[in-house]
Amino acid sequence: MSGSSGPLPYSMRDVDAAGATTSPATVPSRLKALATNRAKYQCGKFTVGKFLSLLMVFGLIYLLLHKSPDGFVSGRVHDKEVQKKHVWKAPNIRTLWRKPPRLPPRLPPNEIYKNNSLLQQSPPSEWASRQKKVKEAFEHAWSGYRNYAMGYDELMPLSHRGVDGLGGLGATVIDSLDTAIIMGADDVVSEASKWIEDNLTKRISEKGQVNLFETTIRVLGGLLSAYHLSGGDHAGSNDSGIPITYKRANPERLLEVSKDLADRLLLAFTSSPTAVPLSDVVLRDRTAHAAPDGLSSTSEASTLQLEFNYLSRISGDPKYETEAMKVLEHIRTLPTVEGLVPIYISPHSGQFSGENIRLGSRGDSYYEYLLKVWVQQEERRDSNLKYLFEMYTKAMKGVKHLLVRKTVPNGLVFVGELPYGQNGGFSPKMDHLVCFLPGTLALGATKGVTKKKALENNLLTDEDIENLQLAEDLAKTCVEMYFVTSTGLAPEIAYFHIEGNSEVGPDGGNKSSKYINDIIIKPLDRHNLLRPETVESLFVLYRITEDPKYREWGWQIFQSFEKYTKVDSGGYTSLDDVTSLPPHKRDKMETFFLGETLKYLYLLFDDSNTLPLDKYVFNTEAHPLPIMRAAERTSHSV
Ligand code: DMJ
């Protein structure tokens, strides 16, 4: 109950003062009157001494019944450490009589988990109804887009316009299609697939510059996933868990347009003097070029392989896979810092550029795809793709050694940065983007099966168990980045208090969060773009650990999106400042809100194990692709 220091009731203040001193000068007038008029003072033989004794007895009883020293609630690992250090102190008697706060404070997630229905586990019908609410949110998001921005890349939900921020291929349509298939949102499936059939080929042949990475993960990935979920490679409902009665798209058309797009994107690889692709492609000219500074982001160059590999499989043409895999084979030969790599790479020299190391922007999905490309091709895991798992394992060791720290005072585990390389200083900064890592670590530990099954079958090494624990600790930190703010939504970037670091800045605004002093949110970092990474990790962790708290946390996050980002006329919007109420709206709905955020929330609340993680691998834009197994590959000519 810290922070509830409201004014004391008048009578209690008098008694407290009287008990604190024997000086007549300080005895309140009411007690003085009682002392000089014994007849008046005695009421049913009730003396001052008896009254004070009784008060003390009540005080002691109150203490025994209500206490846990200053509201401390023990939690997991780091909480225990704090608990050890905690020394119980008898509270000042004033604190016994505090007026209760008028509103119950918002508890941090762990405390809510312990205190309310979470442990009783909401019944399946509750999750079905929550899942339905996510589907309704998706349909609301789509309706805004369809009404005001159909065919544009993104919706501006406040100004009722569309905007082409991704090259003009109708990115929201394509990012949304597989989500609609998975949810059984049949009208959206019809509208999106019709738009693709009527428009996309023309757009691809006419549009100008697009970014290789964004177009691959959102557009190519979306088309390929929809192809698979529409039965393109003869997947039955048993594989995906998607009911075959759900509306699907036309897989032949999706494959055709995927190949057309990928053939143009391939120029980024084949025009480069090294194995590192150029960052941009001019679709209509069939040319490619580097970014103005000549550099590519490491994550962008290395986050293309799931999509190109799968296209090779379904088209029977190995060229896509061959070009994309050259990047990882090349990066394998470059020097690293304990498996960690700088965030820039030059397509001209093929070398990393600079020393800035982080798992946030420009670094993130490099680590994700090391694992997922290995996961994708099951029959090659122990042979020619083994190097990828080794690179991933080494990198995670590097993360634990060089980047993982704990906050003060409450021991939140986070992943910081090395902006000047291994020999420069440590920065306690973490992008929300880093919140993909708990999901990746959990997937890497069990390879997609449940923790229970992995333990029963003796599949987990000590390192797997350690990585799974780190995944759980980091997921908690990511969730606290939401709960520490006034809106319950995370900022784009957070800084963390660590021992001996002078990092300062304002807090998130939710004064009842236990972590209000652990997390710093600077003014320029307070925006929220409807990003998916935290709910993505909650989904993976729920599937793997089966711990219901991950669902409850996801539900709380979803409710905050509903409360603060929903636009009545249709769509959802990014926010400028998650720490102020009401938050200022930014007028942009990112495609990944439909492609990722709502899809992961829907799957988090799903009870049927749709898209099981040992059969599917989600690309970095949440487009599920099937894990390729030996028998399946031999029937295709790659
Ligand atoms: C998405 O486009 C992808 O998840 C990418 O890997 C990172 N950024 C966004 C979502 O935040």
XYZ file of C-alpha atoms and ligand atoms in Angstrom:
649
model
C 0.000 0.000 0.000
C 2.933 2.335 -0.382
C 1.984 5.667 -1.765
C -1.343 5.842 0.111
C -0.337 8.530 2.569
C -3.611 10.404 2.689
C -4.490 12.776 5.556
C -5.096 11.094 8.900
C -8.547 11.315 10.496
C -8.565 14.202 12.967
C -9.199 12.128 16.182
C -6.361 9.768 15.335
C -3.937 12.646 14.903
C -4.804 13.882 18.417
C -4.271 10.547 20.085
C -1.049 9.977 18.223
C 0.322 13.328 19.421
C -0.775 12.668 22.962
C 1.018 9.375 23.035
C 4.194 10.883 21.659
C 4.965 13.226 24.573
C 4.216 13.865 28.259
C 4.671 17.599 27.993
C 1.434 19.379 28.968
C 2.173 21.936 26.295
C 1.746 19.325 23.644
C -1.296 17.572 25.105
C -4.241 18.319 22.883
C -6.990 20.361 24.376
C -9.498 17.533 24.382
C -7.231 15.316 26.521
C -6.393 18.239 28.818
C -10.078 18.705 29.457
C -10.458 15.043 30.192
C -7.527 15.114 32.653
C -8.964 18.025 34.652
C -12.468 16.702 34.857
C -12.314 13.115 36.051
C -16.078 12.795 36.356
C -16.594 13.820 32.799
C -13.627 11.809 31.671
C -14.822 8.540 33.165
C -17.388 7.011 30.992
C -18.418 3.548 32.058
C -15.101 3.289 34.012
C -13.127 3.912 30.863
C -9.852 5.645 31.858
C -7.251 7.320 29.647
C -4.772 4.577 30.528
C -7.248 1.868 29.566
C -8.080 3.677 26.376
C -4.450 3.943 25.354
C -3.782 0.290 26.299
C -6.723 -0.789 24.220
C -5.453 1.283 21.360
C -2.064 -0.411 21.548
C -3.691 -3.846 21.587
C -5.752 -2.942 18.514
C -2.619 -1.608 16.870
C -0.773 -4.870 17.483
C -3.695 -6.943 16.234
C -3.871 -4.763 13.152
C -0.167 -5.308 12.561
C -0.397 -9.064 12.894
C -3.380 -9.347 10.599
C -2.433 -6.893 7.855
C 1.145 -7.134 7.437
C 3.564 -8.083 4.914
C 6.206 -5.461 5.389
C 5.392 -2.571 3.173
C 3.288 -4.587 0.878
C 6.138 -6.764 -0.315
C 5.036 -9.777 -2.300
C 7.602 -12.376 -3.163
C 7.928 -13.519 -6.739
C 10.413 -15.528 -8.761
C 14.196 -15.429 -8.839
C 14.897 -11.734 -8.590
C 12.080 -11.151 -6.148
C 13.623 -13.669 -3.818
C 16.867 -11.760 -3.860
C 15.097 -8.616 -2.884
C 13.228 -10.503 -0.186
C 16.476 -11.651 1.398
C 17.662 -8.086 1.703
C 14.382 -6.861 3.114
C 14.560 -6.039 6.839
C 11.265 -5.794 8.665
C 10.773 -2.545 10.558
C 7.997 -1.753 12.991
C 5.892 0.843 11.239
C 5.198 4.236 12.681
C 1.850 4.132 14.458
C 0.599 6.800 12.054
C 0.886 4.309 9.233
C -1.513 1.949 10.999
C -4.346 4.354 10.621
C -3.892 5.541 7.100
C -7.017 6.276 5.259
C -7.359 3.668 2.499
C -6.730 5.018 -1.007
C -9.894 5.887 -2.836
C -9.057 3.729 -5.832
C -7.335 0.371 -5.687
C -3.841 0.744 -7.119
C -3.023 -1.064 -10.359
C -0.904 -3.989 -9.312
C 2.106 -5.166 -11.266
C 1.345 -8.334 -13.260
C 2.990 -10.796 -10.891
C 0.979 -9.518 -7.979
C -2.240 -9.605 -9.940
C -1.393 -13.142 -10.923
C -1.078 -14.098 -7.278
C -4.002 -12.106 -6.017
C -6.911 -12.704 -8.319
C -8.530 -15.299 -10.452
C -5.472 -16.077 -12.490
C -4.442 -19.039 -10.456
C -7.961 -20.349 -10.596
C -7.473 -20.285 -14.361
C -10.223 -18.738 -16.371
C -12.504 -21.412 -17.856
C -12.167 -22.269 -21.561
C -15.364 -20.376 -22.340
C -13.735 -17.203 -20.979
C -10.804 -17.628 -23.358
C -13.136 -18.339 -26.248
C -14.937 -15.086 -25.540
C -11.673 -13.148 -25.201
C -10.469 -14.663 -28.450
C -13.705 -13.505 -30.079
C -12.978 -9.984 -28.860
C -9.600 -10.106 -30.595
C -11.290 -11.197 -33.804
C -13.722 -8.294 -33.448
C -10.764 -5.958 -32.946
C -9.197 -7.317 -36.134
C -12.422 -6.766 -38.052
C -12.657 -3.238 -36.637
C -9.066 -2.529 -37.712
C -9.784 -3.909 -41.167
C -13.013 -1.923 -41.537
C -11.149 1.350 -40.982
C -8.515 0.337 -43.501
C -11.035 -0.904 -46.078
C -13.259 2.172 -45.766
C -10.581 4.835 -45.907
C -7.351 3.352 -47.242
C -7.994 0.236 -49.321
C -4.971 -0.420 -51.525
C -2.657 1.932 -49.656
C 0.086 0.505 -47.499
C -1.301 1.883 -44.248
C -4.325 3.583 -42.732
C -4.260 7.004 -41.081
C -7.290 6.324 -38.894
C -7.845 9.850 -37.581
C -7.618 11.694 -40.869
C -9.374 8.895 -42.769
C -6.692 8.585 -45.403
C -4.237 6.055 -46.703
C -0.478 6.405 -46.955
C 2.142 4.494 -48.933
C 5.073 4.164 -46.561
C 6.235 0.807 -47.850
C 6.407 1.259 -51.606
C 2.732 1.056 -52.495
C 2.016 -2.679 -52.723
C -1.017 -2.535 -50.449
C 0.991 -3.905 -47.527
C -1.892 -3.945 -45.035
C -3.998 -6.119 -47.355
C -1.280 -8.715 -47.646
C -0.096 -8.579 -44.035
C -3.709 -9.175 -42.959
C -4.713 -12.037 -45.210
C -3.339 -15.004 -43.282
C -4.569 -13.510 -39.985
C -8.043 -13.375 -41.515
C -7.792 -17.004 -42.664
C -6.628 -18.115 -39.205
C -9.435 -16.234 -37.461
C -12.104 -17.346 -39.892
C -12.839 -13.709 -40.759
C -14.350 -14.740 -44.063
C -15.349 -11.308 -45.342
C -11.839 -10.022 -44.852
C -10.430 -13.073 -46.642
C -12.732 -12.410 -49.609
C -11.961 -8.700 -49.788
C -8.219 -9.090 -49.328
C -7.802 -11.948 -51.799
C -9.928 -10.183 -54.396
C -7.803 -7.054 -54.074
C -4.631 -9.117 -54.469
C -5.948 -10.942 -57.531
C -7.153 -7.734 -59.161
C -4.270 -5.408 -58.334
C -1.029 -6.844 -57.076
C 0.583 -8.002 -60.308
C 0.016 -4.584 -61.855
C 1.336 -2.819 -58.773
C 4.491 -4.937 -58.767
C 5.210 -4.092 -62.389
C 4.543 -0.370 -61.966
C 5.803 0.600 -58.530
C 9.211 2.067 -57.805
C 11.550 1.622 -54.893
C 10.874 -0.857 -52.126
C 12.986 -2.046 -49.241
C 14.118 -5.648 -49.719
C 13.604 -6.661 -46.076
C 10.224 -5.031 -45.478
C 8.841 -6.319 -48.769
C 10.121 -9.820 -48.102
C 8.850 -10.195 -44.543
C 5.489 -8.458 -44.991
C 4.481 -8.953 -48.623
C 6.275 -12.097 -49.783
C 5.898 -13.687 -46.333
C 2.200 -12.812 -46.222
C 1.541 -14.208 -49.694
C 3.395 -17.452 -48.964
C 1.688 -18.022 -45.646
C -1.729 -17.405 -47.203
C -0.719 -19.801 -50.008
C 0.013 -22.521 -47.487
C -3.070 -21.895 -45.351
C -5.171 -21.959 -48.511
C -4.039 -25.482 -49.250
C -1.388 -24.513 -51.797
C 1.019 -27.257 -50.874
C -1.803 -29.658 -50.122
C -1.666 -29.015 -46.394
C -4.645 -30.600 -44.701
C -6.424 -29.127 -41.720
C -4.559 -31.671 -39.590
C -1.298 -29.892 -40.275
C -2.386 -26.394 -39.447
C -5.360 -26.791 -37.191
C -7.140 -24.253 -39.408
C -10.640 -25.591 -40.075
C -10.994 -26.501 -43.735
C -14.408 -24.862 -43.774
C -12.782 -21.460 -43.353
C -12.609 -19.253 -46.370
C -9.299 -19.400 -48.213
C -7.549 -17.572 -51.004
C -6.650 -18.892 -54.465
C -3.245 -20.534 -53.948
C -2.242 -20.662 -57.634
C -2.628 -16.914 -57.992
C -0.715 -16.342 -54.764
C 2.180 -18.488 -55.963
C 2.252 -16.773 -59.316
C 2.418 -13.284 -57.822
C 4.948 -14.437 -55.191
C 7.327 -15.615 -57.898
C 6.941 -12.394 -59.855
C 7.756 -10.345 -56.776
C 10.632 -12.570 -55.641
C 12.202 -12.570 -59.106
C 12.499 -8.789 -58.862
C 13.669 -8.866 -55.244
C 16.378 -11.348 -56.242
C 18.138 -8.498 -58.029
C 19.193 -7.152 -54.639
C 21.264 -10.305 -54.237
C 22.512 -10.763 -57.767
C 23.450 -7.075 -58.248
C 25.603 -7.005 -55.129
C 29.370 -7.451 -55.457
C 29.286 -9.607 -52.306
C 26.946 -12.119 -50.684
C 25.332 -9.255 -48.747
C 22.276 -7.994 -50.660
C 21.672 -4.360 -51.544
C 18.962 -2.825 -49.398
C 16.549 -1.494 -52.051
C 14.943 -2.641 -55.285
C 13.188 -0.584 -57.968
C 10.448 -2.993 -58.952
C 9.415 -1.593 -62.327
C 13.009 -1.151 -63.524
C 14.224 -4.455 -62.159
C 17.231 -2.745 -60.621
C 18.676 -2.692 -57.125
C 20.806 -0.251 -55.189
C 22.354 0.289 -51.796
C 21.021 2.727 -49.202
C 22.404 6.289 -49.508
C 25.098 5.612 -46.905
C 26.024 2.410 -48.705
C 25.180 0.203 -45.762
C 22.566 -2.434 -45.009
C 21.176 -3.196 -41.568
C 22.494 -6.530 -40.367
C 19.012 -7.680 -39.423
C 17.644 -6.731 -42.825
C 20.298 -8.608 -44.785
C 19.886 -11.720 -42.680
C 16.091 -11.866 -42.358
C 15.073 -13.138 -45.784
C 15.776 -16.836 -45.745
C 12.583 -18.396 -44.349
C 10.599 -16.795 -47.141
C 12.992 -17.494 -50.012
C 13.613 -21.068 -48.821
C 9.904 -21.826 -48.725
C 9.363 -20.288 -52.138
C 12.066 -22.545 -53.553
C 10.320 -25.490 -52.042
C 6.886 -24.759 -53.444
C 8.058 -23.486 -56.814
C 10.620 -26.210 -57.332
C 13.189 -23.557 -58.264
C 16.267 -23.535 -55.994
C 17.469 -20.052 -57.015
C 15.593 -18.246 -54.245
C 17.010 -20.395 -51.491
C 20.491 -20.430 -52.984
C 20.778 -16.635 -53.076
C 19.256 -16.028 -49.658
C 21.308 -18.687 -47.890
C 24.552 -17.246 -49.278
C 24.097 -14.335 -46.856
C 24.133 -16.528 -43.760
C 26.919 -18.705 -45.147
C 28.947 -15.542 -45.650
C 28.186 -14.016 -42.235
C 29.342 -17.299 -40.737
C 32.874 -16.420 -41.880
C 32.948 -12.938 -40.286
C 34.446 -12.098 -36.886
C 31.994 -11.610 -34.019
C 32.088 -10.459 -30.410
C 31.186 -13.677 -28.625
C 28.643 -14.375 -31.351
C 27.261 -10.821 -31.286
C 27.479 -8.685 -34.411
C 27.427 -4.956 -35.279
C 24.135 -3.594 -36.575
C 25.481 -2.506 -39.980
C 27.021 -4.500 -42.792
C 28.381 -3.299 -46.130
C 27.203 -4.967 -49.335
C 30.301 -3.494 -51.015
C 32.944 -4.968 -48.743
C 30.879 -7.761 -47.242
C 32.174 -6.715 -43.800
C 30.400 -5.444 -40.719
C 30.534 -1.703 -40.251
C 30.987 0.076 -36.909
C 30.891 -1.490 -33.481
C 27.361 -0.821 -32.321
C 25.906 -4.052 -30.920
C 22.292 -4.405 -29.880
C 19.342 -6.764 -30.149
C 16.956 -3.890 -30.832
C 16.498 -2.072 -34.120
C 18.760 -3.197 -36.986
C 20.060 -6.150 -34.960
C 17.004 -8.052 -33.700
C 15.910 -10.553 -36.310
C 19.473 -11.569 -37.248
C 19.432 -13.636 -34.042
C 15.833 -14.726 -34.618
C 16.553 -16.134 -38.085
C 19.732 -17.949 -37.037
C 17.437 -20.128 -34.990
C 14.337 -20.147 -37.177
C 16.078 -21.004 -40.466
C 17.629 -23.947 -38.642
C 14.209 -24.900 -37.222
C 12.557 -24.604 -40.646
C 14.507 -27.420 -42.282
C 14.236 -30.289 -39.896
C 16.144 -32.862 -41.927
C 19.157 -30.550 -42.274
C 19.421 -29.570 -38.631
C 22.182 -32.069 -37.897
C 24.018 -31.672 -41.182
C 24.517 -28.639 -43.385
C 22.486 -26.218 -41.274
C 24.073 -27.173 -37.981
C 26.266 -24.083 -38.193
C 23.211 -21.874 -37.762
C 22.264 -23.417 -34.442
C 25.882 -23.128 -33.348
C 25.916 -19.435 -34.275
C 22.644 -18.949 -32.409
C 23.902 -20.777 -29.323
C 27.143 -18.800 -29.289
C 25.248 -15.540 -29.690
C 22.936 -16.334 -26.782
C 25.967 -17.082 -24.624
C 27.306 -13.687 -25.676
C 23.991 -12.057 -24.786
C 24.082 -13.595 -21.317
C 27.704 -12.668 -20.762
C 27.771 -9.156 -22.192
C 24.257 -7.765 -22.374
C 22.027 -9.184 -19.636
C 21.821 -7.155 -16.426
C 19.448 -6.656 -13.507
C 17.876 -3.437 -12.359
C 17.948 -1.804 -8.975
C 16.036 -1.798 -6.747
C 13.879 -4.716 -7.891
C 16.011 -6.986 -10.051
C 14.246 -6.890 -13.408
C 16.298 -8.770 -15.998
C 16.913 -6.876 -19.231
C 19.142 -6.854 -22.322
C 21.221 -3.703 -22.768
C 23.475 -2.480 -25.564
C 27.156 -1.998 -26.415
C 26.994 1.136 -28.597
C 30.798 1.341 -28.829
C 31.552 -2.359 -28.978
C 32.925 -4.734 -26.401
C 35.458 -2.252 -25.052
C 33.061 0.675 -24.839
C 30.515 1.297 -22.105
C 27.336 -0.667 -21.422
C 24.092 1.187 -22.117
C 21.065 0.130 -20.007
C 18.707 0.788 -22.916
C 16.269 -1.724 -24.332
C 14.039 -1.224 -27.355
C 10.587 -2.784 -27.231
C 11.808 -4.640 -30.324
C 14.059 -6.735 -28.023
C 10.919 -8.312 -26.596
C 10.985 -10.822 -29.475
C 13.857 -12.489 -27.610
C 11.897 -14.315 -24.872
C 9.912 -16.142 -27.564
C 13.019 -16.985 -29.557
C 14.863 -18.237 -26.466
C 11.915 -20.432 -25.494
C 11.639 -21.850 -29.015
C 15.395 -22.500 -29.063
C 15.197 -24.342 -25.748
C 12.438 -26.860 -26.536
C 12.365 -26.622 -30.341
C 8.649 -25.990 -30.184
C 7.412 -28.820 -27.963
C 6.042 -28.102 -24.498
C 8.476 -27.821 -21.610
C 6.641 -30.712 -19.962
C 7.120 -32.973 -22.948
C 10.734 -31.875 -23.381
C 11.461 -32.694 -19.724
C 9.670 -36.043 -19.894
C 11.738 -36.995 -22.915
C 14.956 -35.679 -21.441
C 15.408 -33.251 -24.307
C 16.627 -30.213 -22.366
C 20.295 -29.489 -21.713
C 21.334 -27.313 -18.779
C 21.783 -24.513 -21.269
C 18.248 -24.981 -22.604
C 16.885 -24.728 -19.068
C 18.950 -21.622 -18.424
C 17.739 -20.060 -21.671
C 14.141 -20.871 -20.845
C 14.515 -19.211 -17.461
C 16.031 -16.155 -19.130
C 13.100 -16.135 -21.556
C 10.644 -16.082 -18.655
C 12.547 -13.351 -16.820
C 12.772 -11.169 -19.921
C 9.095 -11.671 -20.715
C 8.263 -10.358 -17.268
C 10.405 -7.276 -17.897
C 8.690 -6.689 -21.237
C 5.297 -6.895 -19.550
C 6.412 -4.524 -16.790
C 7.318 -2.022 -19.522
C 3.555 -1.955 -20.198
C 2.354 -1.942 -16.608
C 4.680 0.810 -15.473
C 2.951 3.372 -17.684
C -0.237 5.345 -17.167
C -1.862 3.738 -20.224
C -0.701 0.165 -19.613
C 1.070 0.312 -22.988
C 4.822 0.051 -23.488
C 7.033 2.829 -24.790
C 9.189 2.275 -27.859
C 12.348 2.382 -25.726
C 13.037 2.013 -22.008
C 16.131 2.658 -19.918
C 16.789 0.762 -16.707
C 18.298 1.761 -13.392
C 21.393 -0.281 -12.661
C 23.893 -0.133 -9.829
C 26.428 2.631 -10.343
C 24.813 4.082 -13.464
C 23.778 7.689 -13.539
C 21.031 7.212 -16.129
C 18.166 9.469 -15.108
C 14.805 10.354 -16.515
C 11.102 10.367 -15.845
C 9.086 7.296 -14.969
C 6.138 5.726 -16.750
C 3.444 7.407 -14.705
C 1.852 4.415 -12.977
C 2.887 5.233 -9.429
C 1.476 1.993 -8.062
C 3.816 -0.149 -10.147
C 6.483 -1.852 -8.055
C 8.941 -1.102 -10.864
C 8.337 2.637 -11.100
C 11.925 3.300 -9.983
C 13.488 0.557 -12.092
C 12.281 1.759 -15.484
C 13.052 5.164 -17.015
C 11.106 6.435 -20.011
C 12.636 9.438 -21.758
C 10.403 12.002 -23.483
C 11.422 11.062 -27.025
C 10.871 7.345 -26.412
C 7.298 7.458 -25.137
C 5.488 6.506 -28.329
C 3.778 3.195 -29.012
C 3.446 1.891 -32.568
C 1.098 -1.043 -31.753
C 4.119 -3.340 -31.899
C 3.805 -7.093 -31.459
C 7.034 -8.316 -29.836
C 5.797 -8.720 -26.271
C 2.558 -10.503 -27.151
C 4.548 -12.616 -29.612
C 6.736 -13.821 -26.743
C 3.727 -14.322 -24.480
C 2.182 -16.560 -27.148
C 5.332 -18.671 -27.529
C 5.896 -18.879 -23.773
C 2.297 -19.893 -23.144
C 2.526 -22.649 -25.744
C 5.809 -23.904 -24.305
C 5.374 -23.508 -20.545
C 1.552 -23.765 -20.458
C 1.640 -21.201 -17.648
C -1.691 -19.304 -17.669
C -0.112 -16.070 -16.477
C 1.132 -15.407 -20.011
C -2.451 -15.385 -21.258
C -3.582 -13.092 -18.478
C -0.796 -10.656 -19.209
C -1.746 -10.732 -22.897
C -5.358 -10.049 -22.004
C -4.383 -7.003 -19.956
C -2.285 -5.652 -22.813
C -5.126 -6.233 -25.264
C -7.517 -4.302 -23.021
C -5.127 -1.340 -22.948
C -4.944 -1.362 -26.748
C -8.731 -1.369 -26.796
C -8.984 1.466 -24.319
C -6.426 3.863 -25.712
C -5.735 3.061 -29.363
C -9.125 2.146 -30.830
C -10.607 4.729 -33.195
C -14.408 4.723 -33.277
C -14.679 5.266 -37.013
C -12.500 2.233 -37.686
C -8.912 1.185 -37.098
C -6.448 1.588 -34.259
C -3.791 4.243 -33.923
C -0.231 4.594 -32.726
C 0.254 6.884 -29.710
C 2.673 9.732 -29.058
C 2.989 9.293 -25.311
C 2.042 6.242 -23.261
C 2.817 8.013 -19.993
C 0.133 10.701 -20.211
C -3.632 10.475 -19.919
C -5.381 10.736 -22.230
C -2.529 9.820 -24.602
C -2.096 11.903 -27.724
C -2.906 9.890 -30.851
C -0.500 9.681 -33.763
C -2.792 8.881 -36.737
C -1.127 5.755 -38.103
C -2.065 2.082 -38.029
C 0.995 -0.025 -38.802
C 0.456 -3.121 -40.932
C 1.958 -5.343 -38.251
C -0.920 -4.593 -35.892
C -3.101 -6.788 -38.131
C -0.321 -9.065 -39.338
C 1.286 -9.741 -35.967
C -0.113 -8.144 -32.811
C -3.716 -9.275 -33.185
C -2.718 -12.633 -34.676
C -0.480 -13.470 -31.720
C -3.151 -12.365 -29.239
C -5.738 -14.502 -31.034
C -3.446 -17.524 -30.969
C -2.510 -16.853 -27.322
C -6.173 -17.232 -26.362
C -6.687 -20.250 -28.612
C -7.273 -23.627 -27.030
C -6.901 -25.858 -30.031
C -3.140 -25.698 -30.621
C -3.700 -24.156 -34.025
C -0.368 -23.839 -35.852
C 1.682 -25.939 -33.408
C 5.224 -24.678 -32.879
C 6.841 -28.004 -33.732
C 5.169 -27.942 -37.156
C 5.233 -24.240 -37.992
C 7.801 -21.504 -37.882
C 6.568 -17.911 -37.825
C 8.551 -15.486 -39.935
C 9.537 -12.219 -38.267
C 6.250 -10.659 -39.418
C 4.233 -13.511 -37.830
C 3.464 -15.283 -41.091
C 3.460 -19.006 -40.323
C 5.317 -21.293 -42.720
C 5.436 -25.075 -42.413
C 8.540 -26.758 -41.033
C 9.988 -28.810 -43.856
C 10.501 -32.445 -43.135
C 12.542 -34.980 -45.098
C 9.621 -36.856 -46.618
C 8.002 -33.607 -47.717
C 11.160 -32.200 -49.254
C 11.858 -35.267 -51.363
C 8.514 -34.798 -53.055
C 9.672 -31.346 -54.139
C 12.672 -30.771 -56.280
C 14.762 -28.426 -54.174
C 7.895 -6.058 -37.804
O 7.888 -5.564 -39.070
C 8.809 -7.228 -37.667
O 8.471 -7.941 -36.525
C 10.252 -6.858 -37.635
O 11.101 -7.947 -37.438
C 10.489 -5.868 -36.539
N 9.579 -4.764 -36.565
C 8.197 -4.946 -36.862
C 7.265 -4.993 -35.695
O 7.584 -4.261 -34.620
